[in-house]
XYZ file of C-alpha atoms in Angstrom:
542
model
C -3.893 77.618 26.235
C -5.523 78.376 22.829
C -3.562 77.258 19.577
C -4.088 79.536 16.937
C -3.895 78.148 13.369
C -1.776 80.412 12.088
C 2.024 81.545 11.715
C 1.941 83.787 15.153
C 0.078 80.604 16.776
C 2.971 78.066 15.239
C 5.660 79.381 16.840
C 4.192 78.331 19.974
C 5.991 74.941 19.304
C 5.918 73.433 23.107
C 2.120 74.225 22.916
C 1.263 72.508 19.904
C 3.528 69.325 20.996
C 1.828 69.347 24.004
C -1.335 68.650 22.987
C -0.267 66.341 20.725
C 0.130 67.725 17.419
C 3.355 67.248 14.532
C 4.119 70.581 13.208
C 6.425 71.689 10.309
C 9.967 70.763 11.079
C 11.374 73.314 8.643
C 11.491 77.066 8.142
C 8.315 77.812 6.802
C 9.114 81.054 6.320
C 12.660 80.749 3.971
C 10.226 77.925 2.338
C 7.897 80.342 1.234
C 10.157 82.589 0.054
C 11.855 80.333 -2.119
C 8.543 78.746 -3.428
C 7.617 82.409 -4.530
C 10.712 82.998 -6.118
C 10.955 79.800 -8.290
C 7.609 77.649 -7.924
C 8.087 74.034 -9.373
C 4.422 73.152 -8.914
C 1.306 74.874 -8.705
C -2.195 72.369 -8.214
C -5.415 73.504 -8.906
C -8.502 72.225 -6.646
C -7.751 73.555 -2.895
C -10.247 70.974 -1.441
C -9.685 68.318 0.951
C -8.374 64.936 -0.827
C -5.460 67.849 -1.923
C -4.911 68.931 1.588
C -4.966 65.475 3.526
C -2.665 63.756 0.459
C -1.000 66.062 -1.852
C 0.519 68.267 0.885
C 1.226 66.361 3.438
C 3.109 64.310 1.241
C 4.736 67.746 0.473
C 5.046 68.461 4.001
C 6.715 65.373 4.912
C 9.651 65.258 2.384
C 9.977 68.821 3.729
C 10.849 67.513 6.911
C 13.051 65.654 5.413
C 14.760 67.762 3.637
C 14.091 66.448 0.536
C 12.462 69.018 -1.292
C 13.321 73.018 -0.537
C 9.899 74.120 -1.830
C 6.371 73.961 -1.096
C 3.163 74.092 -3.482
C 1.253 76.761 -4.729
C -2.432 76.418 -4.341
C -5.203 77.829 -6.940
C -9.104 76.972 -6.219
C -11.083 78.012 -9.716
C -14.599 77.117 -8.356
C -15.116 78.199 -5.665
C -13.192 80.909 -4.364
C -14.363 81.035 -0.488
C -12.934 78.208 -0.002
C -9.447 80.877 -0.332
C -10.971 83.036 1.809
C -12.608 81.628 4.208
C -10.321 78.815 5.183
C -6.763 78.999 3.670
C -6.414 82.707 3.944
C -7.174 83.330 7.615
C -4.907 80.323 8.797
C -1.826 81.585 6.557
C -2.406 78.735 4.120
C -2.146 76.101 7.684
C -4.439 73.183 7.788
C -4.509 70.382 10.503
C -4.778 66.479 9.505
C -6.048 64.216 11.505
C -5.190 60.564 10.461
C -7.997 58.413 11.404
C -6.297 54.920 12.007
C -7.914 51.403 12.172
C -6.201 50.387 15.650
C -7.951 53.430 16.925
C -5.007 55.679 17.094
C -5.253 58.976 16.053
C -2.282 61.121 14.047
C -2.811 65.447 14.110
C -0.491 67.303 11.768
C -0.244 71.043 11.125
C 0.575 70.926 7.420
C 2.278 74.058 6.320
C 3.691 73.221 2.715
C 1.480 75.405 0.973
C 2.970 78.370 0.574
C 0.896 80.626 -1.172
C -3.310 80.327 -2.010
C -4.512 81.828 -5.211
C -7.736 82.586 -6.541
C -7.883 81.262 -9.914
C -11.085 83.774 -11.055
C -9.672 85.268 -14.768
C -7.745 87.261 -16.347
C -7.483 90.626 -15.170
C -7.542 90.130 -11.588
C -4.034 90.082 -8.989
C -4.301 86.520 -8.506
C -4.638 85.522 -12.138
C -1.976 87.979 -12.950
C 0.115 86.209 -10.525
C -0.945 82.960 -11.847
C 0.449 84.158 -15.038
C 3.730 85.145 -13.558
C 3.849 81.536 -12.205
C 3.409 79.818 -15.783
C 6.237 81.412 -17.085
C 8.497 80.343 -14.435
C 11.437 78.000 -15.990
C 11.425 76.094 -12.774
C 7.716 75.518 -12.874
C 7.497 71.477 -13.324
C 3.479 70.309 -12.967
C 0.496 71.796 -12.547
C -1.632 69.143 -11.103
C -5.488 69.100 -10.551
C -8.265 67.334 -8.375
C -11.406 69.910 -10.113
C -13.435 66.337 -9.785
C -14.320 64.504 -13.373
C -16.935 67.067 -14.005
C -14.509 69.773 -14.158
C -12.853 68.508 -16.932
C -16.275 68.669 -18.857
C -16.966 71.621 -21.503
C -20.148 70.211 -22.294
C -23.466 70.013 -19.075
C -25.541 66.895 -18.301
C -27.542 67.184 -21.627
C -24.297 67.558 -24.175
C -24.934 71.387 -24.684
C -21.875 73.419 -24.710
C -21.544 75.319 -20.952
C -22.576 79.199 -21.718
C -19.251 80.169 -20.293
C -17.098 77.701 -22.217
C -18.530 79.173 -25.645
C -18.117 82.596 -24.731
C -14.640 81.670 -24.061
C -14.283 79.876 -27.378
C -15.120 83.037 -28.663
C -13.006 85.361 -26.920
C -9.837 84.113 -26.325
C -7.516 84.334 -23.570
C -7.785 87.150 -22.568
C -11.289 86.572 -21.267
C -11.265 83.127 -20.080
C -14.266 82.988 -17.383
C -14.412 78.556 -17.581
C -12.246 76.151 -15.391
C -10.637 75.025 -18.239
C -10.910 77.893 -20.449
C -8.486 79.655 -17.367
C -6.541 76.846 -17.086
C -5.889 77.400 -21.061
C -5.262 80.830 -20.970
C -2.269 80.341 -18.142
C -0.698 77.330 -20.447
C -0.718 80.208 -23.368
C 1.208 82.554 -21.377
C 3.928 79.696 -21.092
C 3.675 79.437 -24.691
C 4.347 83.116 -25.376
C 7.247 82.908 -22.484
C 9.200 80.449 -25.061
C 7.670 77.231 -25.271
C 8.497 76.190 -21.924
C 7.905 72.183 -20.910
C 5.492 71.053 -18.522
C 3.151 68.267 -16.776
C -0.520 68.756 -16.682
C -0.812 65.869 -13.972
C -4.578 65.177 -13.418
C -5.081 63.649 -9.984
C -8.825 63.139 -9.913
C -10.252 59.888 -9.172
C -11.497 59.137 -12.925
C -10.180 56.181 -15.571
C -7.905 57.956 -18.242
C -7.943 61.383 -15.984
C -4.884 62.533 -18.043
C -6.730 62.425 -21.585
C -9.879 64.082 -19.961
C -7.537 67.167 -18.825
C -5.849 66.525 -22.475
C -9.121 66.360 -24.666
C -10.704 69.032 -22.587
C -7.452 71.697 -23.161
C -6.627 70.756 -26.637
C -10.478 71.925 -27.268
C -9.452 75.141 -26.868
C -6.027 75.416 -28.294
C -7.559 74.295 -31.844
C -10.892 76.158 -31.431
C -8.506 79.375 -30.454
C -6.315 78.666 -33.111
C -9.231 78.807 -35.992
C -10.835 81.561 -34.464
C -7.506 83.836 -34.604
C -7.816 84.791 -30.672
C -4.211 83.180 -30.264
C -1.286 82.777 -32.317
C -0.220 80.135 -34.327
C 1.364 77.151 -33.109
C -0.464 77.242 -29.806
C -2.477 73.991 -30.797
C 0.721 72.107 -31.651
C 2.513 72.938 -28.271
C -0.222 71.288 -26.672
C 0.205 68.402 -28.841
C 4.226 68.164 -28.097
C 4.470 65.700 -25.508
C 8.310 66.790 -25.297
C 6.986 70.054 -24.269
C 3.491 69.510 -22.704
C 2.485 66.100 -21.096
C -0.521 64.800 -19.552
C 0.121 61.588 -17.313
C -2.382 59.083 -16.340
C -2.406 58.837 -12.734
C -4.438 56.893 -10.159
C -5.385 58.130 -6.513
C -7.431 56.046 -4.047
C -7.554 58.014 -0.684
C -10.690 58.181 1.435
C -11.237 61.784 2.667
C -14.865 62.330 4.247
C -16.397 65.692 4.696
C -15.160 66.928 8.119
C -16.325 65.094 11.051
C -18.315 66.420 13.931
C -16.929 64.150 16.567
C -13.171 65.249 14.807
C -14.609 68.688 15.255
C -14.782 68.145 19.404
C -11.671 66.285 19.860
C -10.015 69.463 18.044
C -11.898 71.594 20.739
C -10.725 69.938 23.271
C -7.307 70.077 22.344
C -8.276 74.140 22.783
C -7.793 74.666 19.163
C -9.110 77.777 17.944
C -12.747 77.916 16.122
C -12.341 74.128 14.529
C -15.905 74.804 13.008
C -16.452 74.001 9.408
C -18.160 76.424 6.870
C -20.439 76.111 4.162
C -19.889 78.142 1.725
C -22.187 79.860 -1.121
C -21.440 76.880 -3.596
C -22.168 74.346 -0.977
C -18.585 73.318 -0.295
C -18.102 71.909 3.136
C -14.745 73.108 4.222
C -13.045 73.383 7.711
C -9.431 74.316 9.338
C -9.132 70.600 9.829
C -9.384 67.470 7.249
C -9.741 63.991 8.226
C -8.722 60.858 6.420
C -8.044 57.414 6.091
C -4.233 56.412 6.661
C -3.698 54.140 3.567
C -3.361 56.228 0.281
C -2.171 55.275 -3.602
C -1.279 57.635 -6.066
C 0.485 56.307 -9.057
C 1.543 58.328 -11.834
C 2.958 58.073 -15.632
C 6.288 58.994 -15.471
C 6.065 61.676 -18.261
C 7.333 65.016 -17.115
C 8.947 67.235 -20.302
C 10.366 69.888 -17.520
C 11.812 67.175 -14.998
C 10.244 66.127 -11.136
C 10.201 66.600 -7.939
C 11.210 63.459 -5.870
C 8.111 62.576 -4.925
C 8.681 58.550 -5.155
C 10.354 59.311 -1.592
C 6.945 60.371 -0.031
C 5.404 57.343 -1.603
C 4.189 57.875 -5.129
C 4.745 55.943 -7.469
C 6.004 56.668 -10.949
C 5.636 54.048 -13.780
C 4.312 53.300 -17.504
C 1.096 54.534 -18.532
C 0.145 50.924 -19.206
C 0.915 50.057 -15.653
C -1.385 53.168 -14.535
C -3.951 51.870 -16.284
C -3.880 48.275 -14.610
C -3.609 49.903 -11.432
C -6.642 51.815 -11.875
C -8.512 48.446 -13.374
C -7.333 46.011 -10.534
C -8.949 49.402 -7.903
C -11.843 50.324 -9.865
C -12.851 46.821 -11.317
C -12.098 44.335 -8.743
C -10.685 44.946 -5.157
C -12.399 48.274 -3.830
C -15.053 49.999 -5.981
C -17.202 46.741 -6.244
C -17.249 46.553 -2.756
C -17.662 50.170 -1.946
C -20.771 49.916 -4.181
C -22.642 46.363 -3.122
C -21.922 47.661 1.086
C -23.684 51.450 -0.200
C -26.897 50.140 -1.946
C -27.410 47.543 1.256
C -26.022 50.146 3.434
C -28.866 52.280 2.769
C -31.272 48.858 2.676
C -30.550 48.137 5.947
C -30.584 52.011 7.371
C -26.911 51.858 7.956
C -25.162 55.454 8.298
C -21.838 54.087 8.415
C -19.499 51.681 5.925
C -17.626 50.920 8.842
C -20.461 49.171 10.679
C -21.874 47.016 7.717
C -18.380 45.048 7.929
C -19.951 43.864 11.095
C -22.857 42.176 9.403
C -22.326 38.576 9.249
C -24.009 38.667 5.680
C -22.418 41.926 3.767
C -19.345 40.842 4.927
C -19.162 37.419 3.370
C -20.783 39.253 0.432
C -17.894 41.469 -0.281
C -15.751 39.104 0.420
C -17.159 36.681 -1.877
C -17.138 39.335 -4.675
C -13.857 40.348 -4.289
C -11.729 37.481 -3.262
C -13.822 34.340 -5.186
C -15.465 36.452 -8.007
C -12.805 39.192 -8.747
C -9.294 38.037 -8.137
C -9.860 35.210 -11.116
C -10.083 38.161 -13.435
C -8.116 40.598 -11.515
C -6.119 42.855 -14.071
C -2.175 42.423 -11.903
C -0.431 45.685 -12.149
C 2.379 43.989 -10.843
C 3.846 46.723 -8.453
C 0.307 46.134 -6.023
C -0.564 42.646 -4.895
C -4.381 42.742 -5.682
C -4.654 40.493 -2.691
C -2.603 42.006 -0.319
C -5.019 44.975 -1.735
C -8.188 43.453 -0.793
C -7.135 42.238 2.396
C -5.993 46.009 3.029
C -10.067 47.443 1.760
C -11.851 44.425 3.682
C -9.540 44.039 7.269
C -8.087 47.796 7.720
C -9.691 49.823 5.398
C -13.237 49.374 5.291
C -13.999 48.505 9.234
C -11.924 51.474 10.322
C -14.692 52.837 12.995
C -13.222 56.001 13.032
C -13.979 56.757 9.306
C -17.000 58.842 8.817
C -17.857 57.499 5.508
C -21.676 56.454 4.689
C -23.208 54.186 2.413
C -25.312 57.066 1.094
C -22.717 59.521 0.033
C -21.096 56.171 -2.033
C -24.266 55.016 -3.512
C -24.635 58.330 -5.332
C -24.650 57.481 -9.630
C -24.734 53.949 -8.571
C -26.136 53.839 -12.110
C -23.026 55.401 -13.611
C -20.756 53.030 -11.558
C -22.535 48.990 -12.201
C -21.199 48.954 -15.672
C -17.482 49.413 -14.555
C -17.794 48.165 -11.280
C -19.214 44.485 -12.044
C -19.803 44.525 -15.874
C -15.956 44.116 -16.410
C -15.498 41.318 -14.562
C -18.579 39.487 -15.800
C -17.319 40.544 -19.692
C -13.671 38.860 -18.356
C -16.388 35.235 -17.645
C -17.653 35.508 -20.789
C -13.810 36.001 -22.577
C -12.380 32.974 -20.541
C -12.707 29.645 -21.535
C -12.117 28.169 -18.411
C -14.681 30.297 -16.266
C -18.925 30.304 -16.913
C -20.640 33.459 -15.971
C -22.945 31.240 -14.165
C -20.389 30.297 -11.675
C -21.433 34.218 -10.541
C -23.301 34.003 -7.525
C -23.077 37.385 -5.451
C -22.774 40.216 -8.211
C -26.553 39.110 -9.346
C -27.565 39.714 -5.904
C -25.962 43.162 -6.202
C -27.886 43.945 -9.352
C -31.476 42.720 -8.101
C -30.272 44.985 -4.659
C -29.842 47.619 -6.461
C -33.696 47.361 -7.972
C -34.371 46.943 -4.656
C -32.905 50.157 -3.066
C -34.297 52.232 -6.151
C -38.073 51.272 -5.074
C -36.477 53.827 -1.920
C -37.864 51.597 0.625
C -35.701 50.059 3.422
C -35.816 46.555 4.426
C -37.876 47.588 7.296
C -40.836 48.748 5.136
C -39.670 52.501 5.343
C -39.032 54.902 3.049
C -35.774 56.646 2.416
C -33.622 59.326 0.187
C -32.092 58.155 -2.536
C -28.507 59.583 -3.112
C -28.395 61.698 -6.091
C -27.925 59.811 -9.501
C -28.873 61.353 -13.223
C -30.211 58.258 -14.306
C -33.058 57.928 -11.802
C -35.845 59.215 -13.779
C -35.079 56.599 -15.979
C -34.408 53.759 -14.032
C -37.025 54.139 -11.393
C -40.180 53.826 -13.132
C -39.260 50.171 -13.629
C -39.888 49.546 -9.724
C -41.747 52.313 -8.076
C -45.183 50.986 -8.409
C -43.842 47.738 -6.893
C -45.027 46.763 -3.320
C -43.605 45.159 -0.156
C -45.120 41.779 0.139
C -47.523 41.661 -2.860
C -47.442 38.753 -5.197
C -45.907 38.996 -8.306
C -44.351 36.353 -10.316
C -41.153 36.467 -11.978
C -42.321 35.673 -15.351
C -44.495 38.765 -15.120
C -41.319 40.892 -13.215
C -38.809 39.358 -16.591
C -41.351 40.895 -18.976
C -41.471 44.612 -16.841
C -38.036 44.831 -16.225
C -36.745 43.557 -19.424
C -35.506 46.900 -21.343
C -33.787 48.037 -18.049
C -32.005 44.338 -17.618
C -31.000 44.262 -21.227
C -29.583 47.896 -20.945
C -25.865 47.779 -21.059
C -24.762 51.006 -20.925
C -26.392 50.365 -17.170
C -24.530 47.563 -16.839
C -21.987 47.268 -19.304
C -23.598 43.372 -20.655
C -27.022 42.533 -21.912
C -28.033 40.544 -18.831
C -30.762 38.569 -20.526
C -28.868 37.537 -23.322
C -25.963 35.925 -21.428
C -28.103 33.958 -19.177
C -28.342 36.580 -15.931
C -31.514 37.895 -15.686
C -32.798 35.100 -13.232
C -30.607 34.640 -10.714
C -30.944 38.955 -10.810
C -34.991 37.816 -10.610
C -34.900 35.578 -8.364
C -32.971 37.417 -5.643
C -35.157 40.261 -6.427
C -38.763 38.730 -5.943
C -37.325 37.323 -2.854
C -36.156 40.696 -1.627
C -40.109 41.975 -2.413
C -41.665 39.356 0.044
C -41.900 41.913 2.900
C -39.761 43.745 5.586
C -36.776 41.699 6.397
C -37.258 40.183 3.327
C -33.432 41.757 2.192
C -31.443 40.447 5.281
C -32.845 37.127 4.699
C -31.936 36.528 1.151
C -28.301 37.799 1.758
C -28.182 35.305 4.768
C -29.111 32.406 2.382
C -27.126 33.298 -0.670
C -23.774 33.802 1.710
C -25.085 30.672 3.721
């Protein structure tokens, strides 16, 4: 029998337990109609980190009985992603829980109860928006728009076209993200100054003062242009009235899987396909994900909570969100992510989870993570940053039913180095009882990285790089270089020496603290020919 992904197809229940899926053990229905009638939290970003986290963490404490209400859902990009996908399944979505023992979890998450289009004033959505953000019960509006969603300005600093106009014209024409996102927080201004979170979820440092800087930008600009009323700008500015938490999220959610896409079929679930949509979005009835998942929040929330520490989050200082994010970012996942990407796409791997089977990259990441990192690790105290590691390098990271590549990671690997290693080499230099030359792997990382940009495999081959914004900068250093011709490294130090020294690359001057050759000589040993990559991890890990 066909299930149908929708609310007729649900209340086949024997069908969908059948085949093996968990379905909503509430009354969708009454759950709606409650969520309509006094929302408590409305998230903006309907893609798929939101629907395999966010909601089934939702979903769950539904079950439980814990919370009475769902979530309202509002996509301000790209709106297909409404139309195409939540609308025709009644705002249903399936997750399918990838585990590391090869066990595999499918839910039918149904706590969203209602999918708007966030496309400007004017409209029936935005007008309903608007209802929403006057709501006294409304508690958080949360958002994963990605880092560059929070940006006003493009990839050269000029002001976005859209974001000026809106400057310009207030409210009541609000056409940017944010600039929307503004115009609903000034309706709960007019309504009476009512409290709320603005909870950014996205998977940046400091997401909360991104959302912050980004809406305060046009509460004063409003303000001084006389398209709003007074005292706008200084609600935004009352953290009694609105707040904007830190938070930190690590969940790995890859773009839906083809093999995820036949084991749906088989189950006979009806048209699993994914679609594309006209802003590229990748989007299908099903998401599927990792099992482990963080998301730790500020506890700063003017108009109360839900009781989300039951399904797992955790609530805590800003301070403490900010170590979290530094023990993730700096020292037990990111670094790791990054040096198993750039010789991912070295050694023409297509998958993260395979690398961990390399003799070499694993003692690599090990190395910089357990000997390198944990010396300097920043302890948030409420996550063991070993127990953390152990969690990215035994479950997390060999997981062979994760569809994550090294190419999709190794995109702005350029943007990443500085964070990624440069913190814990700056922690070396701070320490008096640890020498930067004690580092042996992160070099190796570095001159890997000049490797990979010359875009030719170990095999002699060349490859796609992964989008980055710095490589018409960077790559001119390397791209006349040549698989097995001689060149020393006095004559490499004197080429390379403005991109080594550049720290916003990677966050230190590597020739002035001593770096640049041990990042040389990896590298000229990585140029001798093919092979030439896999032999000079094998002898530094040796």
């Amino acid at each position: 029998m066909e299930l149908k992904l929708n609310n007729a197809g649900l209340a086949d229940a024997k069908a969908w337990a059948d085949a093996g899926y968990a379905i909503p053990a509430y009354d969708r229905e009454a759950m709606v109609a409650r969520t309509k009638e006094n929302p408590y939290w409305v998230h903006f970003g309907a893609g798929n980190i939101f629907r395999a986290f966010q909601a089934n963490v939702a979903q769950n404490l539904l079950n439980e009985g814990v919370l009475d209400r769902g979530i309202v859902v509002a996509e301000g990009f790209d709106y297909e992603i409404i139309s195409k996908m939540y609308t025709p399944h009644d705002n249903l979505s399936v997750l399918v829980t990838l585990k590391a023992d090869g066990s595999v979890e499918k839910t039918v998450v149904g706590s969203i109860a209602e999918s708007l289009i966030a496309d400007g004033p004017g409209s029936a959505d935005f007008d309903r928006l608007k209802e929403i953000f006057t709501k006294d019960s409304l508690q958080m509006a949360t958002f994963t728009i990605t880092e560059k969603g929070y940006s006003l300005v493009n990839g050269r600093g000029e002001m976005i076209p859209a974001v000026t106009a809106d400057f310009a014209n207030g409210p009541e024409k609000a056409s940017s993200y944010i600039g929307k996102v503004s115009a609903l927080l000034y309706e709960r201004y007019l309504a009476g100054e009512k409290p709320i979170a603005m909870v950014s979820m996205d998977n940046c440092s400091h997401n909360g003062d991104k959302l912050y800087q980004a809406i305060e930008a046009f509460a004063k600009t409003w303000e001084e242009n006389g398209v709003v009323k007074a005292g706008f700008h200084a609600y935004v500015n009352d953290p009694a009235k609105v707040s904007f938490p830190w938070s930190m999220i690590d969940k790995i959610t890859p773009r839906p899987d083809p093999s995820i896409q036949e084991m749906l079929k088989k189950d006979n679930l009806e048209d699993p396909e994914p679609v594309v949509t006209t802003m590229h979005t990748y989007v299908a009835p099903f998401v599927n994900a990792e099992e482990c998942q963080y998301l730790v929040i500020e506890d700063s929330f003017p108009n109360g909570r839900p009781a989300l520490d039951k399904g797992g989050f955790i609530f805590t200082s800003r301070e403490t969100v900010n170590e979290t994010e530094r023990m993730k970012v700096c020292t037990c996942l990111n670094p790791l992510h990054t040096a198993l990407a750039v010789f991912g796409c070295l050694l023409d791997y297509s998958l993260i989870s395979e690398e961990m089977k390399n003799t070499s990259l694993r003692k690599l990441v090990e190395r910089i993570g357990y000997t390198e990192g944990l010396p300097v690790v920043t302890d948030p105290g409420i996550i063991s940053p070993k127990k953390f590691i152990d969690e990215v390098l035994n479950v997390r990271i060999p997981n062979p039913f994760m569809p994550d590549t090294p190419q999709r990671i190794a995109t702005d690997t350029s943007q990443k180095l500085s964070i990624r290693f440069g913190e814990t080499i700056k922690a070396y230099m701070a320490s008096p009882e640890l020498n930067v030359d004690d580092l042996k792997c992160i070099p190796v990382v570095f001159a890997g990285w000049l490797r990979y940009l010359m875009g030719i495999n170990d095999k002699g081959e060349e490859f796609t790089l992964s989008p980055d914004p710095r490589l018409d900068t960077v790559r001119p250093y390397v791209q006349d270089l040549k698989l097995g011709e001689e060149i020393s490294k006095e004559d490499l130090a004197k080429q390379l020496a403005p991109l080594l020294s550049n720290e916003s690359i990677f966050g230190v001057n590597l020739c002035e603290i001593g770096m640049c050759s041990k990042v040389l000589d990896a590298f000229v040993s990585m140029l001798k020919g093919p092979g030439a990559v896999a032999d000079t991890l094998a002898a530094v890990v040796a």
